[in-house]
Coordinates of C-alpha atoms and ligand atoms in Angstrom, one line a residue:
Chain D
X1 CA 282.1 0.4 143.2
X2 CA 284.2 1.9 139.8
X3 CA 282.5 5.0 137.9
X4 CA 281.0 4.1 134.7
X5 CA 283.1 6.9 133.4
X6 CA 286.0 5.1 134.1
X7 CA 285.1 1.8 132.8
X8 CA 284.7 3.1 128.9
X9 CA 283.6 6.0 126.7
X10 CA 279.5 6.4 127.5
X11 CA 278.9 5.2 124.0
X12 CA 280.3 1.7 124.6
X13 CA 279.3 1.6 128.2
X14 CA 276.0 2.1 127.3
X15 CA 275.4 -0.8 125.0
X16 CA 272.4 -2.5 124.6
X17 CA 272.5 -4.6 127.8
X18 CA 273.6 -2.2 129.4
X19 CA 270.8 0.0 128.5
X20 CA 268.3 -2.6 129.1
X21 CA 269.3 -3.1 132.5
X22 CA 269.6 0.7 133.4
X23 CA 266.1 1.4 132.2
X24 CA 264.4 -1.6 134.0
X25 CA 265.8 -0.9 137.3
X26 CA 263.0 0.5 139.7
X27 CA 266.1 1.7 141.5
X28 CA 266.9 3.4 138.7
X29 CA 263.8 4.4 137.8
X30 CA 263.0 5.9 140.9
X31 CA 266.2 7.9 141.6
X32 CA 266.1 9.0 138.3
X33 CA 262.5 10.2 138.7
X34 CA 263.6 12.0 141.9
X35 CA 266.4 13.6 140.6
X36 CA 264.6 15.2 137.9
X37 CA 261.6 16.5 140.1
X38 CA 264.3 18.2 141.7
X39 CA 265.9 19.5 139.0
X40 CA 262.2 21.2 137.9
X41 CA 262.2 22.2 141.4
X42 CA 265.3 24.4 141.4
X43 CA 264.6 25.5 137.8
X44 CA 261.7 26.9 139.2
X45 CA 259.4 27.3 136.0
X46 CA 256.1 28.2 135.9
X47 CA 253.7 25.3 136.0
X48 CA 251.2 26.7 134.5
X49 CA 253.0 27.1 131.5
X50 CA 254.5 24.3 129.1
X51 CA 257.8 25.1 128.0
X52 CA 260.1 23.9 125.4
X53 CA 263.0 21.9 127.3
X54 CA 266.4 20.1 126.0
X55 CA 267.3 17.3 127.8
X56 CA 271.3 16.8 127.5
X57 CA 272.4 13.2 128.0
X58 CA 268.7 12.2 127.7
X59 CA 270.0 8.3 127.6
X60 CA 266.7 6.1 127.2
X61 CA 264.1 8.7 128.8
X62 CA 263.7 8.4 132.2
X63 CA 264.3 12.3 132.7
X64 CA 261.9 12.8 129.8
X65 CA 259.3 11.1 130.9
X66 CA 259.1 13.2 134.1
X67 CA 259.3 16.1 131.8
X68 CA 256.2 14.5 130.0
X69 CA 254.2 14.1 132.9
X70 CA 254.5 17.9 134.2
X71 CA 253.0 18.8 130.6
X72 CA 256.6 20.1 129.0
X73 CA 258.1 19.9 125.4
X74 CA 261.1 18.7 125.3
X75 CA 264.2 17.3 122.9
X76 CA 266.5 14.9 124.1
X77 CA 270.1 14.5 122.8
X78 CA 272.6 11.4 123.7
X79 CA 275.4 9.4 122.5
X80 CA 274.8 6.2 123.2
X81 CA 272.9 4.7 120.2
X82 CA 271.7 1.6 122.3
X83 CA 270.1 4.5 125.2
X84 CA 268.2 6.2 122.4
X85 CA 266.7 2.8 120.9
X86 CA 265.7 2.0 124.2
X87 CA 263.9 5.3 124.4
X88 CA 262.2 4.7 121.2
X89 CA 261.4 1.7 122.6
X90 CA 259.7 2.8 125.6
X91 CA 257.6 5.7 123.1
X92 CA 258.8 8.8 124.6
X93 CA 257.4 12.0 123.2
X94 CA 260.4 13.9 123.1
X95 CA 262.8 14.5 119.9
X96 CA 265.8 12.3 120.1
X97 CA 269.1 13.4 119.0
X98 CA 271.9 11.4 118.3
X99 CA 275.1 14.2 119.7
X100 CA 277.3 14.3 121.3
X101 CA 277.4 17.4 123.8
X102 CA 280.7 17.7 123.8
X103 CA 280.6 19.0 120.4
X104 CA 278.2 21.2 121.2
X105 CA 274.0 22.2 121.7
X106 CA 273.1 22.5 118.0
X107 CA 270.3 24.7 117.8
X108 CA 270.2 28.2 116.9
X109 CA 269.9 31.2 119.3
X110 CA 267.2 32.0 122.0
X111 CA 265.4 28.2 121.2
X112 CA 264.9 26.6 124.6
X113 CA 263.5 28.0 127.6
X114 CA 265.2 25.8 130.0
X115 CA 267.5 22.8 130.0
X116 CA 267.8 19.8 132.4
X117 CA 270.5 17.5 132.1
X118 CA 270.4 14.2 135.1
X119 CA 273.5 12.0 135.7
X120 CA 275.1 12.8 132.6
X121 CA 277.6 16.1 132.4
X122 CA 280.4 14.4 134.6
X123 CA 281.2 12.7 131.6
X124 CA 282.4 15.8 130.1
X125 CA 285.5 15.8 132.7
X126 CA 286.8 12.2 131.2
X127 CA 289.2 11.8 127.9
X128 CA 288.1 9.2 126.5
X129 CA 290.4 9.2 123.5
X130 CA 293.3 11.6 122.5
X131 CA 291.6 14.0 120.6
X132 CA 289.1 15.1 123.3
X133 CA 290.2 17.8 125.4
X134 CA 287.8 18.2 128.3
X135 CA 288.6 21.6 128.7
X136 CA 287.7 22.1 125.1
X137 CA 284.6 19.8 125.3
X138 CA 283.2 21.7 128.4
X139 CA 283.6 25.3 127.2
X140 CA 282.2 24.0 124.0
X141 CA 279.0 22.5 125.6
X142 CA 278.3 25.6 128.0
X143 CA 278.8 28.4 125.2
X144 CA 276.7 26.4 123.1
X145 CA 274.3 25.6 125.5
X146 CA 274.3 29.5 126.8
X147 CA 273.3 30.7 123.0
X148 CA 270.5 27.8 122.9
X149 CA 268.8 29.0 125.6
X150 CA 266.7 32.3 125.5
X151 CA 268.0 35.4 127.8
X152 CA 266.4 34.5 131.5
X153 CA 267.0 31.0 130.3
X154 CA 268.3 28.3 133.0
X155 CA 270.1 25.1 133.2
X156 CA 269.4 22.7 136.4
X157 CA 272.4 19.6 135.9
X158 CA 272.5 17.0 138.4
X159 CA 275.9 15.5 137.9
X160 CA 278.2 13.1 139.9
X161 CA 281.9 14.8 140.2
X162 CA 284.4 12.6 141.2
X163 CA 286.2 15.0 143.0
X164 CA 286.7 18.8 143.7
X165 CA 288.5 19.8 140.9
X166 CA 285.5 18.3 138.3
X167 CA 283.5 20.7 140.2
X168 CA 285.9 23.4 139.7
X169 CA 286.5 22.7 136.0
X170 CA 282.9 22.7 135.3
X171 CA 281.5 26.0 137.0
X172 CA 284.9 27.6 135.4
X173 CA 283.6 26.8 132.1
X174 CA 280.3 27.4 132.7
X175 CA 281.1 30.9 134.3
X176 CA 283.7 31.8 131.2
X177 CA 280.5 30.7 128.7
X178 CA 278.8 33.7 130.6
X179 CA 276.2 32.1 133.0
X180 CA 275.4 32.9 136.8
X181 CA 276.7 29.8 137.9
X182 CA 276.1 27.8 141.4
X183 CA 276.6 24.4 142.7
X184 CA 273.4 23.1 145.0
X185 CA 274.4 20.4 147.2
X186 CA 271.6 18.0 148.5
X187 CA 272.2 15.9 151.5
X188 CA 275.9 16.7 151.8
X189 CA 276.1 14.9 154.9
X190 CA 275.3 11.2 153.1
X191 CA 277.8 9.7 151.7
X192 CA 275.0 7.9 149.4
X193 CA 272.4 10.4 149.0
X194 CA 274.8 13.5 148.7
X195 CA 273.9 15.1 145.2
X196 CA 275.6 17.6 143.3
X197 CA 273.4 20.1 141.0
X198 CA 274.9 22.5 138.7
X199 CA 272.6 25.6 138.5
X200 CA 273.2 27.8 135.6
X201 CA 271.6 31.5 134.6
X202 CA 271.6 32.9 131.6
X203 CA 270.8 36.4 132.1
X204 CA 268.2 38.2 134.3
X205 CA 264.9 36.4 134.7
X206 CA 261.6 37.1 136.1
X207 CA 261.4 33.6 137.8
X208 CA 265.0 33.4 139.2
X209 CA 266.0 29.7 139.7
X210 CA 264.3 29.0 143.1
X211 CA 268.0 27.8 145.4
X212 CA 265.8 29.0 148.6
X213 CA 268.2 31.2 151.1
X214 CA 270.8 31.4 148.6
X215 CA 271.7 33.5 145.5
X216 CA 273.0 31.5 142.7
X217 CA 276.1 33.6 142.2
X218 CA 277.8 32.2 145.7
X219 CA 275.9 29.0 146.0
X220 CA 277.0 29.0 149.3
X221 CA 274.7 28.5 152.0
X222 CA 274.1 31.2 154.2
X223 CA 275.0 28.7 157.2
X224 CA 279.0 28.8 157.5
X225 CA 280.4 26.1 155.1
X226 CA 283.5 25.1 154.6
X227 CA 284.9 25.9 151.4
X228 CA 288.9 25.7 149.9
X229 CA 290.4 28.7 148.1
X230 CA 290.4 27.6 145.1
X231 CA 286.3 26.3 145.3
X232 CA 285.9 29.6 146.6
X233 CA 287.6 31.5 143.5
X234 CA 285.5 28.6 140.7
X235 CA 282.4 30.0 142.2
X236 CA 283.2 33.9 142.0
X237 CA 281.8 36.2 139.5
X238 CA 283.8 38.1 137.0
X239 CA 283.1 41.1 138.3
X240 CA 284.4 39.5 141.9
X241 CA 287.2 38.3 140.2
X242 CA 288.4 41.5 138.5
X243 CA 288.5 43.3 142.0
X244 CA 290.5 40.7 144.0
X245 CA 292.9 41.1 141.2
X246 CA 292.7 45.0 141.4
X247 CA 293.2 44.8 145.4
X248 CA 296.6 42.8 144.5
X249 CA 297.7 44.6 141.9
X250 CA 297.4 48.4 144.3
X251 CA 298.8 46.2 147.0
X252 CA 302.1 45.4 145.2
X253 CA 301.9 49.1 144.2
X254 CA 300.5 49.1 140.9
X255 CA 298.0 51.9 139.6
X256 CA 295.0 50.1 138.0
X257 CA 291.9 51.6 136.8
X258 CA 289.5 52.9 138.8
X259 CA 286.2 51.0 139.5
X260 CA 283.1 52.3 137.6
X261 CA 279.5 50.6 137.2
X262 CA 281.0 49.1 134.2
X263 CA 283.5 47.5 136.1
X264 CA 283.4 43.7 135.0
X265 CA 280.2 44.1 132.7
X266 CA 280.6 42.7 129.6
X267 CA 280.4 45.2 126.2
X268 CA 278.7 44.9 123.8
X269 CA 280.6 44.0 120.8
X270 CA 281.7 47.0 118.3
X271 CA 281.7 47.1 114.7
Chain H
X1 CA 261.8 14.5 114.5
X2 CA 258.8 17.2 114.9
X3 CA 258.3 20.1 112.1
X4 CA 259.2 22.3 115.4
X5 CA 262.3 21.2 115.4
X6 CA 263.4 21.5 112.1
X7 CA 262.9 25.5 113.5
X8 CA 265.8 25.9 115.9
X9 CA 267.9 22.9 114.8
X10 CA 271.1 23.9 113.2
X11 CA 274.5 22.4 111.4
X12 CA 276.8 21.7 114.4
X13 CA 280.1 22.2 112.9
X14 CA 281.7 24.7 115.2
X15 CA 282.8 26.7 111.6
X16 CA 279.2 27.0 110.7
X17 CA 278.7 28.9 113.7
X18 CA 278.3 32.3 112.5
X19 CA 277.1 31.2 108.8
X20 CA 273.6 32.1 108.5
X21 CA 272.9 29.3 106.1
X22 CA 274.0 27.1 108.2
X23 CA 270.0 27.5 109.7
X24 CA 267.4 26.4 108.5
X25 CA 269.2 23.1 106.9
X26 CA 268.1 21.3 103.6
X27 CA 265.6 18.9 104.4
X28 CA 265.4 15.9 101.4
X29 CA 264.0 12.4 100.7
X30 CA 261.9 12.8 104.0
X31 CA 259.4 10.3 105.3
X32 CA 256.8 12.2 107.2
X33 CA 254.0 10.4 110.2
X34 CA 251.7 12.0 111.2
X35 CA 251.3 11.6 115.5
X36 CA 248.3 12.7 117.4
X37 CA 249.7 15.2 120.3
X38 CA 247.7 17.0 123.2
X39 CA 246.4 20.2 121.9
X40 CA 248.0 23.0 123.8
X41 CA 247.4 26.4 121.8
X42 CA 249.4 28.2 125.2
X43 CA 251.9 26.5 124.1
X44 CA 252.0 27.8 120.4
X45 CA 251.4 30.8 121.3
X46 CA 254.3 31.3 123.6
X47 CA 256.5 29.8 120.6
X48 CA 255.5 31.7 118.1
X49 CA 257.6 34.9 118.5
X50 CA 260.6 32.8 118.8
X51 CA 259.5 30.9 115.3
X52 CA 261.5 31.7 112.3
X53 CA 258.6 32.2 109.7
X54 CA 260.8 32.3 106.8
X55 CA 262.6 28.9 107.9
X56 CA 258.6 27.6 108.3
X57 CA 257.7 28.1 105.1
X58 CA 261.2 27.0 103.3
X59 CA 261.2 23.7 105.4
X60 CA 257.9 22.9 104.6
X61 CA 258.3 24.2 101.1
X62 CA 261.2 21.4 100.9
X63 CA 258.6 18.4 102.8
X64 CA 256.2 19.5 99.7
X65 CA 254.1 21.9 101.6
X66 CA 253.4 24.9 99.7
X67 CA 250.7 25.9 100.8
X68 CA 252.1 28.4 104.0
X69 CA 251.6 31.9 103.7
X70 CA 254.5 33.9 103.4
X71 CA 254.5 35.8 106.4
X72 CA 254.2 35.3 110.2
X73 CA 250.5 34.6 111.2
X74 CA 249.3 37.9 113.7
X75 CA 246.6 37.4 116.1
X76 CA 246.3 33.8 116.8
X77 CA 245.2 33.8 120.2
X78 CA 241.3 34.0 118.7
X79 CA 241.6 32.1 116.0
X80 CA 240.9 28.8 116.8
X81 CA 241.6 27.5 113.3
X82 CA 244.8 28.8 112.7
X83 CA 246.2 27.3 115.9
X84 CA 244.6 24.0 114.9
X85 CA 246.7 24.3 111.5
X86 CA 249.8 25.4 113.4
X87 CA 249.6 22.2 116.0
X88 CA 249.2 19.6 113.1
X89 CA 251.9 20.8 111.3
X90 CA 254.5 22.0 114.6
X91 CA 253.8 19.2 117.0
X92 CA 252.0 16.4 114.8
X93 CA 254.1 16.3 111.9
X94 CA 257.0 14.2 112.2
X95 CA 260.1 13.5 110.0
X96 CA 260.2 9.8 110.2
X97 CA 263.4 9.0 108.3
X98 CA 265.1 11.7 105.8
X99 CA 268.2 13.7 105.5
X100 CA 269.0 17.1 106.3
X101 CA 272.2 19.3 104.7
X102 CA 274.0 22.1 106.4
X103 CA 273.8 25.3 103.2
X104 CA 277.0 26.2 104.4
X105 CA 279.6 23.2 104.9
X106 CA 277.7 20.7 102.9
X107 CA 277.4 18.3 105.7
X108 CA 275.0 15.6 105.8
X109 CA 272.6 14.7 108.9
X110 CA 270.2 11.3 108.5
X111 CA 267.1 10.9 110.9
X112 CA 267.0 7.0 110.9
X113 CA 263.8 5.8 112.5
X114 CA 263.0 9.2 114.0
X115 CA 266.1 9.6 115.5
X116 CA 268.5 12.5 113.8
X117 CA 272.7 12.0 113.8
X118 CA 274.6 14.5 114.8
X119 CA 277.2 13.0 115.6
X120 CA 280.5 14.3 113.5
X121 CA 283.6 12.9 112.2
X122 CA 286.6 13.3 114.1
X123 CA 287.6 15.9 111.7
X124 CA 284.5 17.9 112.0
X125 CA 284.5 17.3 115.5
X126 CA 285.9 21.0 117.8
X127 CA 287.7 22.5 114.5
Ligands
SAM1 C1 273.2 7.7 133.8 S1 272.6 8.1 132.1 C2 271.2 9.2 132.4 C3 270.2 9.2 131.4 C4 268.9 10.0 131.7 N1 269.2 11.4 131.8 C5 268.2 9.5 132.9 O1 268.0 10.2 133.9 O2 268.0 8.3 133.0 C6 273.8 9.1 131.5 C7 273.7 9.4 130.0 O3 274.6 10.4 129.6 C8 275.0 10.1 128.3 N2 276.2 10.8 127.8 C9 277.5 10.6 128.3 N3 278.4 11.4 127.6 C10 277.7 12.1 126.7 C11 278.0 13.0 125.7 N4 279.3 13.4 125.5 N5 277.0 13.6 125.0 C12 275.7 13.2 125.2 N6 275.3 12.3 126.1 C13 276.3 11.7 126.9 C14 275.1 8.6 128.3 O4 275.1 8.0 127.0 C15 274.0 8.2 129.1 O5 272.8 7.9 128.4
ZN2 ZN1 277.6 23.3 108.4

């Protein structure tokens, strides 16, 4: 079976039979459904409260709807026109944007409590056309998306890598935007039901994303797992990062600054 | 598009950034519906800090609403009015069709049948 993302940019894949024949699916529906409960499940929010939620690659609302059932606000943006008539189709309550998130989140500082985004940020990875740069694209989307979302704010992506490296590529440019960055892995034994969710911090928060016995800076589970060097080094902090290169630098005899509490923090700006 | 939107959405051109015109944007020729939504003052209240009351009141000033008063409402947790007239016009008033223009770059976003464009030309597109 070929990746979508490898058939033809998501606008043109998702055309309007396409689109029909996506939303219709119980199959689809159902996953899609499942995926999102998930997704609530790791962000962890609380559910007495109704919060105001951006949906990024929204496509015809089957995440949204979810979102509309536990009692949330949300706004959805896509790029596939034909996904986004088929939402309005189907009456969703939630905003629909026509963007594409490689350009960026556009809404002002501090706006959305949380942000879900289901099957939709491997995308990001392809280059569809010359002038996008996925390395430009990503660390477009995740600063973007880091500003739209209030401090404590969180991000819960399921997304479909088609190898290590997207995985590496994306936490890299999540972590350079500034988040506490993790990857959750469900059912990594399946082959079919193996999913891959990007969990994404901004800041401290009361209500931490709930990842249960593990801490979302080294989403590694506490059982022994495998993991390559270079996973290993996509999923450390900058502070970690700054002291492995410290420890080589004084091993090759090099003097380098000594480590303070404000080793790795980042400054404020100054004017 | 809800009136709550029109709060937090911004230009998208990466150069309009760190304009601050390039919030709130110019809202003209708008078509507005009115669509009946679950009454959830928790929820208005837990969005009102985070409301821009100067963009409120321009917005809705440029959708023919004068009518706003000119500073942030205080105390709205016992006033069961006030968060009956903030939930009309945040959650139940929708831009139908319209156009919105970025203050700072001049760009032009259309809502077409609720749904706004934001979508830029390649040349707006990363620069
Ligand atoms: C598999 S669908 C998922 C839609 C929806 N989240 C759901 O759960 O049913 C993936 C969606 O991502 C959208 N997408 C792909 N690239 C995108 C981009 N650069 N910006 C916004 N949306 C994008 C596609 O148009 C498509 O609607
Ligand atoms: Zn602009």
């Amino acid at each position: 079976m070929s990746r979508p993302e490898q058939i033809a940019p998501p606008e043109i894949f998702y055309n309007d039979s396409e689109s029909r024949k996506y939303t219709t699916s119980t199959r689809v529906q159902h996953i899609q459904a499942q995926m999102t409960l998930r997704s609530l499940e790791l962000l962890n929010l609380d559910p007495e409260k109704t919060h105001f939620i951006l949906d990024v690659g929204c496509g015809s609302g089957l995440s949204g709807e979810i979102l509309t059932e536990e009692n949330q606000i949300w706004v959805g943006m896509d790029i596939a026109p034909s996904m986004l008539a088929t939402a309005l189709d189907r009456e969703v309550e939630g905003d629909l944007f026509l963007s594409d998130m490689g350009c960026g989140v556009p809404f002002r500082a501090g706006t959305f409590d949380a942000a879900i985004s289901i099957s939709a940020i491997q995308w990001l990875c392809n280059a569809d056309s010359t002038t996008s740069e996925p390395k430009v694209r990503l660390a477009r989307f995740f600063s973007t998306l880091y500003a739209a979302l209030k401090r404590g704010g969180k991000f819960v992506g399921q997304f479909y890598p088609a190898n290590e490296n997207q995985i590496i590529q994306i936490t890299s440019a999540a972590k350079v935007a500034g988040f506490q960055c993790g990857v959750v892995v469900d059912d990594p034994e399946s082959k079919k039901n193996k999913k891959h969710y990007l969990v994404l911090q901004a800041g401290h928060s009361d209500r931490p994303l709930n990842l249960g016995n593990m801490e979302v800076e080294s989403t590694t589970p506490k059982k022994e797992k495998k993991m390559s060097k270079k996973m290993m080094r996509a999923m450390e902090t900058k502070k970690e990062y700054i002291h492995r290169k410290k420890e080589l630098m004084k091993r090759r005899g090099k003097t380098v600054a000594q480590d303070s509490k404000f080793t790795g923090r980042r400054r404020k700006p100054r004017f | 598009m809800k009136f709550l939107t029109t709060n937090f959405v911004k230009c998208a051109v990466k150069s309009c950034d760190a304009s601050d015109l390039s919030f709130p944007l110019k809202y003209e020729e708008c078509e507005l519906q009115l669509q009946e939504h679950d009454f959830n003052p928790e929820f208005l209240i837990s969005m009102l800090p985070r409301l821009n009351w100067d963009a409120v009141v321009q917005v809705a000033a440029d959708l023919g609403n004068t009518s706003l008063p000119s500073t942030k409402p205080e105390g709205i947790e016992n006033n069961e009015q006030l968060l009956k007239d903030l939930h009309s016009l945040l959650l139940e008033t929708q831009i139908i069709n319209g156009k919105m223009t970025c203050r700072h770059c001049g760009h032009i976003y259309y809502i077409k049948d609720s749904i706004a464009n934001f979508l830029l030309p390649p040349h707006l597109a990363n620069s």
